[in-house]
Amino acid sequence: MPEASFQDVEWMRRALALAQGVIHTTSPNPRVGCVIVRDGQVLGEGATQPPGGPHAEVMALRAAQAAGHALAGATVYVTLEPCSHFGRTPPCADALVAAAPARVVVALGDPNPSVAGKGCARLRAAGIRVTQGVCEEEALALNAGFVARMSRGTPWAWLKLAASLDGRSALHNGASQWITGPQARADGHAWRARADVVLTGIGTVLHDDPRLNVREVATPRQPRKALVDAQLRVSPQARLFDDGPAWVFTAVKDADRTARLAERQAEVICLPDAGGQRVDLAAMMRWLAARDCNEVHVEAGAGLSGALFEAGCIDALLVYLAPVLLGDAAGMLNLPALHSLEGVRRFAFTDMVPVGGDVRLLARDPVRWQALLDSTRQALARPSL
Amino acid sequence: MPEASFQDVEWMRRALALAQGVIHTTSPNPRVGCVIVRDGQVLGEGATQPPGGPHAEVMALRAAQAAGHALAGATVYVTLEPCSHFGRTPPCADALVAAAPARVVVALGDPNPSVAGKGCARLRAAGIRVTQGVCEEEALALNAGFVARMSRGTPWAWLKLAASLDGRSALHNGASQWITGPQARADGHAWRARADVVLTGIGTVLHDDPRLNVREVATPRQPRKALVDAQLRVSPQARLFDDGPAWVFTAVKDADRTARLAERQAEVICLPDAGGQRVDLAAMMRWLAARDCNEVHVEAGAGLSGALFEAGCIDALLVYLAPVLLGDAAGMLNLPALHSLEGVRRFAFTDMVPVGGDVRLLARDPVRWQALLDSTRQALARPSL
C-alpha cells in the first residue's frame, strides 16, 4: 500500500460502504463506491447504479458538480479501477481526467480485459497521481464474483449449509425446518439476495418444493433460480417456477418436458458429463458465467452440495450452526470417504457472528482467493494504455 | 443489582480477574478474588490460595494491613460470598467484621450449605452495608463446578469435541490427529488444566493410548485422569497411568486386574448400571462430586461422548471446528436417531473465538445454568444467621 495514509483507509472505507449499499442492484456490473474529498471535506459521493445507469465515479462527480465544487486539489477514492472502455456508459477514466482531481486512490484493479490497468494508466497519463491497493481485500470481498467471472470465467460460488453443531442437516425422516432459527433463515435470504442465481438440486425440489426466492429481507431484485435435474424429473408446477425465470440443467434431451417448462419461463440446458447420466457441473459454472452470473448461491441437499464440492465448483462456505446435537441424522454433504487427512482441502475462516441463537461462520478457499487477488494486481501491473 | 454503580462493576471485574488467575490451584475450593478500595484507591487485593491456604478476603486484608491501611470507609469487592464456617481456615466473614469496612460488594451467593447467606448476614449484623449480585454470571462462570457440586451434588461437565466444519471427528480408518491445528490442541490443554478430572473412554485408550495430561500450557497442578471401562479391558501399561493417580470406572469385579491397576496408582470403582453391563454414568458423576471434583473435562470418542450426553451428564460444550469438509467420516458423538426436532435439547452459545486456523465455540445448557444461578440467589435470600 504505497503512499497510503490512515486517512486514505478511512475514506476508502466510506467508499466501500457506499458499494455495499448497492450490493443487490449492480450485477452483472461490479459494486463500486466513490467518494471525492478535499481538505477533509466530502465534495461528492456515489455508487454504481443498476445496469445501463452511471457508474460510481460519475455519480460522485455529478454530486460534486451539483454542489458547485470544482475538483482542483481533490482526491477521488474509488473501490475499483475506473473503466477505460465504452460499455453501456462512457469511460469513467475519461470523466475523471476531465474533472482533473489531484489524485485518485483505487482499491482494486479491474481484471476485465477491456480495463486491466488501462483506467489507471489513462489517469496517470493525464498527470493525476494514482495510489492503488488501498483496502484491496475488502474491495475484493464485495466483488469476488465479478473478478472471478472476469479472471477465470466462472462465478464465485457460495455453498450455504445449515446444521446442528455436530454437522447434521436433517433427521433421517427428513425433518430439517427448525434446526436453525428464524434469524438464521432471514440472514440466509440476505445472502440469496446478493447472488445472481440461487442453485438447488432436484432432491430438494421433490422433497421440500421450495420457492427459493428472497422473502425475509427487502430487495429490489430477485435472483434467478437454477436447478440441477439430470433426468429432468421436475414438475412444471414446482413452486421454484412461480416467480421469475429459471434455468434447469439436465443430462437428457426431452422436447416435450422442455416445452412444458418453457411455459413456466424455465429454460432447459442440456449439459451432460462424459458418462452422459449426470450434469457436467464445471461446464454449468462456465455457462452461468457466460450468462453474466457473478455470484452463485448454492442451497441444496447433501447430494448436490457434495457433488459441487467434489467437482471443485465451491469457493466459499456460508454455514449456520445451531447449538444442538443430533447424532444419528443426515450429514451436511455427501463426499467419498478419505483415506488420509493429508492434502485435504483447507478453507480459511473469515468471519463468525451470532445470528439469533445460532452462529454463522464464513470460510473461503485461500488459494482461489489469492488467485483472484493476483489477477487484480496483474491488471494494475500491466504497463500502459 | 441494587445499589451497584459502574464503579462497582469495574472493581468487581478486577476481583474476577484475580480469581481467574488462580483457576488452576484452588480446587476443590472455589476460585475467588477480592479487592479492597477506598476513594478510588486499592488498599489491598488477593485471591484464594491452594487448599489449606488463606482465602481471597484474608489475602486482601493482609495486603492492606501490610501497606498500613485501616479499612474505615473502605469497600471490599469479593467474587463469592465470604465463608461463615470453620473449614481448613477460620471464617472470612469474621475477618471482615473485625476489619470493619463500610461496605462489602459480593458477586455471587455461596450455595455451600455451611455458608448459604450466613456470610452476608453476619456482615450485615455487624453494621456493614452489603451489595449482592454484581457481575454474578461472570462469577458463576468461574465457579460453575463448585456451585454445581454444592447445589446439585454433581460436577459441572464440559464435553470437548474437535471436528471438521461438517462435524466429523475422524476418518473411517481412525485418522483424527490433524483435523484441528496445534493452537486448538494447546487451547484444549488449557481447558484440561482447569478441570479436576479429565475423563475418557476405553475406546480412546485402546485406539490412541493418550496420556491425557496437561503438556502444552504451564500448570502447577495436573488434573486427575478418569476412565470409563465397563469390562475392565485397560492394560496397566496404558500411558494414562504414567503420571499421577487415576480412577477407572467399571461394571465388573476383577480382583486380579484391580490389584495390578492399583500398582499403577489406578483405583478401580465398580458402578454397574441396572443391566449390569455398563457403567452407571450418573452415579459416576455423583461419585466424582463426593470426591470433591468440581469440573469434569470429557475428552472421549463418539461412543462415550454420546452415552454421557444421553445420560444427561453433560452441562456445556467446548467445540473446535476446522475449516475443512470431510463428508463420509466418523461423527462427533453417537446418539440414537430422533424422530422429531420438537423438544430437542438446546444449548446456548456463550462464546466464539478464532484459535489458530480453527474456531472455538462454547455453549451451555441454559436451563442448568439458570438452576445454578437460582441456587446462588436462594442462598442469599435466606433470612439470617
PDB file of C-alpha atoms in Angstrom, chain A residues 165-168 171-173 175-176 178-179 309 317 319 321-328 331-333 335-341 344-349 352-354 357-359 361, chain B residues 165-168 171-173 175-176 178-179 309 317 319 321-328 331-333 335-341 344-349 352-354 357-359 361:
ATOM      1  CA  LEU A 165     -23.331 -28.265  15.983  1.00  0.00           C
ATOM      2  CA  ASP A 166     -22.430 -31.846  15.141  1.00  0.00           C
ATOM      3  CA  GLY A 167     -22.980 -31.256  11.445  1.00  0.00           C
ATOM      4  CA  ARG A 168     -26.411 -32.764  10.910  1.00  0.00           C
ATOM      5  CA  LEU A 171     -33.244 -36.066  10.728  1.00  0.00           C
ATOM      6  CA  HIS A 172     -33.407 -39.358   8.866  1.00  0.00           C
ATOM      7  CA  ASN A 173     -37.130 -38.818   8.412  1.00  0.00           C
ATOM      8  CA  ALA A 175     -37.269 -33.063   9.279  1.00  0.00           C
ATOM      9  CA  SER A 176     -34.938 -30.099   8.913  1.00  0.00           C
ATOM     10  CA  TRP A 178     -36.255 -25.926  12.582  1.00  0.00           C
ATOM     11  CA  ILE A 179     -32.650 -26.843  13.218  1.00  0.00           C
ATOM     12  CA  PHE A 309     -17.706 -29.568  -3.755  1.00  0.00           C
ATOM     13  CA  LEU A 317     -18.849 -21.592   2.707  1.00  0.00           C
ATOM     14  CA  VAL A 319     -22.500 -22.091   7.470  1.00  0.00           C
ATOM     15  CA  LEU A 321     -24.793 -23.898  13.172  1.00  0.00           C
ATOM     16  CA  ALA A 322     -27.449 -24.395  15.824  1.00  0.00           C
ATOM     17  CA  PRO A 323     -26.499 -25.194  19.435  1.00  0.00           C
ATOM     18  CA  VAL A 324     -27.991 -28.675  19.358  1.00  0.00           C
ATOM     19  CA  LEU A 325     -26.514 -32.166  18.978  1.00  0.00           C
ATOM     20  CA  LEU A 326     -28.449 -34.594  16.805  1.00  0.00           C
ATOM     21  CA  GLY A 327     -26.126 -37.578  16.497  1.00  0.00           C
ATOM     22  CA  ASP A 328     -27.577 -40.155  14.147  1.00  0.00           C
ATOM     23  CA  GLY A 331     -24.950 -35.103   7.204  1.00  0.00           C
ATOM     24  CA  MET A 332     -24.313 -31.742   5.570  1.00  0.00           C
ATOM     25  CA  LEU A 333     -22.845 -33.054   2.345  1.00  0.00           C
ATOM     26  CA  LEU A 335     -18.433 -36.874  -0.016  1.00  0.00           C
ATOM     27  CA  PRO A 336     -16.463 -40.042  -0.704  1.00  0.00           C
ATOM     28  CA  ALA A 337     -14.511 -41.375   2.281  1.00  0.00           C
ATOM     29  CA  LEU A 338     -10.963 -40.053   2.562  1.00  0.00           C
ATOM     30  CA  HIS A 339      -8.078 -42.334   3.448  1.00  0.00           C
ATOM     31  CA  SER A 340      -5.800 -39.630   4.747  1.00  0.00           C
ATOM     32  CA  LEU A 341      -6.079 -36.102   6.049  1.00  0.00           C
ATOM     33  CA  VAL A 344      -7.362 -32.278   2.440  1.00  0.00           C
ATOM     34  CA  ARG A 345      -8.659 -29.010   1.015  1.00  0.00           C
ATOM     35  CA  ARG A 346      -8.498 -26.386   3.763  1.00  0.00           C
ATOM     36  CA  PHE A 347     -10.685 -23.328   3.787  1.00  0.00           C
ATOM     37  CA  ALA A 348      -9.906 -20.253   5.858  1.00  0.00           C
ATOM     38  CA  PHE A 349     -12.435 -18.776   8.270  1.00  0.00           C
ATOM     39  CA  MET A 352     -18.022 -15.547  12.693  1.00  0.00           C
ATOM     40  CA  VAL A 353     -21.054 -13.868  14.233  1.00  0.00           C
ATOM     41  CA  PRO A 354     -24.015 -14.859  16.353  1.00  0.00           C
ATOM     42  CA  GLY A 357     -29.392 -18.261  18.842  1.00  0.00           C
ATOM     43  CA  ASP A 358     -27.183 -19.737  16.109  1.00  0.00           C
ATOM     44  CA  VAL A 359     -23.720 -18.876  14.819  1.00  0.00           C
ATOM     45  CA  LEU A 361     -19.318 -18.956  10.008  1.00  0.00           C
TER      46      LEU A 361
ATOM     47  CA  LEU B 165     -16.894 -27.984   9.859  1.00  0.00           C
ATOM     48  CA  ASP B 166     -19.290 -30.741   8.847  1.00  0.00           C
ATOM     49  CA  GLY B 167     -18.991 -32.427  12.221  1.00  0.00           C
ATOM     50  CA  ARG B 168     -16.570 -35.253  11.502  1.00  0.00           C
ATOM     51  CA  LEU B 171     -11.790 -40.658   9.120  1.00  0.00           C
ATOM     52  CA  HIS B 172     -13.232 -44.162   8.991  1.00  0.00           C
ATOM     53  CA  ASN B 173      -9.698 -45.524   9.214  1.00  0.00           C
ATOM     54  CA  ALA B 175      -7.088 -40.793  11.408  1.00  0.00           C
ATOM     55  CA  SER B 176      -8.016 -37.799  13.517  1.00  0.00           C
ATOM     56  CA  TRP B 178      -4.682 -33.317  12.368  1.00  0.00           C
ATOM     57  CA  ILE B 179      -8.229 -32.194  11.823  1.00  0.00           C
ATOM     58  CA  PHE B 309     -24.881 -36.773  26.652  1.00  0.00           C
ATOM     59  CA  LEU B 317     -19.789 -27.918  25.122  1.00  0.00           C
ATOM     60  CA  VAL B 319     -16.128 -27.363  20.365  1.00  0.00           C
ATOM     61  CA  LEU B 321     -14.106 -26.742  14.317  1.00  0.00           C
ATOM     62  CA  ALA B 322     -11.587 -26.866  11.493  1.00  0.00           C
ATOM     63  CA  PRO B 323     -12.351 -25.221   8.125  1.00  0.00           C
ATOM     64  CA  VAL B 324     -12.448 -28.497   6.213  1.00  0.00           C
ATOM     65  CA  LEU B 325     -15.255 -30.706   4.928  1.00  0.00           C
ATOM     66  CA  LEU B 326     -14.777 -34.453   5.291  1.00  0.00           C
ATOM     67  CA  GLY B 327     -18.144 -35.891   4.296  1.00  0.00           C
ATOM     68  CA  ASP B 328     -18.175 -39.639   4.805  1.00  0.00           C
ATOM     69  CA  GLY B 331     -19.308 -38.313  13.609  1.00  0.00           C
ATOM     70  CA  MET B 332     -18.683 -36.358  16.807  1.00  0.00           C
ATOM     71  CA  LEU B 333     -20.947 -38.389  19.031  1.00  0.00           C
ATOM     72  CA  LEU B 335     -26.785 -40.652  19.631  1.00  0.00           C
ATOM     73  CA  PRO B 336     -29.956 -42.570  18.827  1.00  0.00           C
ATOM     74  CA  ALA B 337     -31.904 -41.237  15.835  1.00  0.00           C
ATOM     75  CA  LEU B 338     -34.532 -38.641  16.705  1.00  0.00           C
ATOM     76  CA  HIS B 339     -37.966 -38.704  15.125  1.00  0.00           C
ATOM     77  CA  SER B 340     -38.749 -35.062  15.679  1.00  0.00           C
ATOM     78  CA  LEU B 341     -36.894 -31.853  16.360  1.00  0.00           C
ATOM     79  CA  VAL B 344     -34.585 -31.362  21.251  1.00  0.00           C
ATOM     80  CA  ARG B 345     -32.245 -30.164  23.972  1.00  0.00           C
ATOM     81  CA  ARG B 346     -30.978 -26.710  23.011  1.00  0.00           C
ATOM     82  CA  PHE B 347     -27.733 -25.300  24.300  1.00  0.00           C
ATOM     83  CA  ALA B 348     -26.914 -21.609  24.217  1.00  0.00           C
ATOM     84  CA  PHE B 349     -23.745 -20.296  22.622  1.00  0.00           C
ATOM     85  CA  MET B 352     -16.830 -17.915  19.820  1.00  0.00           C
ATOM     86  CA  VAL B 353     -13.222 -17.115  19.006  1.00  0.00           C
ATOM     87  CA  PRO B 354     -10.697 -17.992  16.339  1.00  0.00           C
ATOM     88  CA  GLY B 357      -6.951 -21.501  11.847  1.00  0.00           C
ATOM     89  CA  ASP B 358      -9.871 -23.106  13.670  1.00  0.00           C
ATOM     90  CA  VAL B 359     -12.806 -21.700  15.623  1.00  0.00           C
ATOM     91  CA  LEU B 361     -17.392 -22.385  20.207  1.00  0.00           C
TER      92      LEU B 361
END
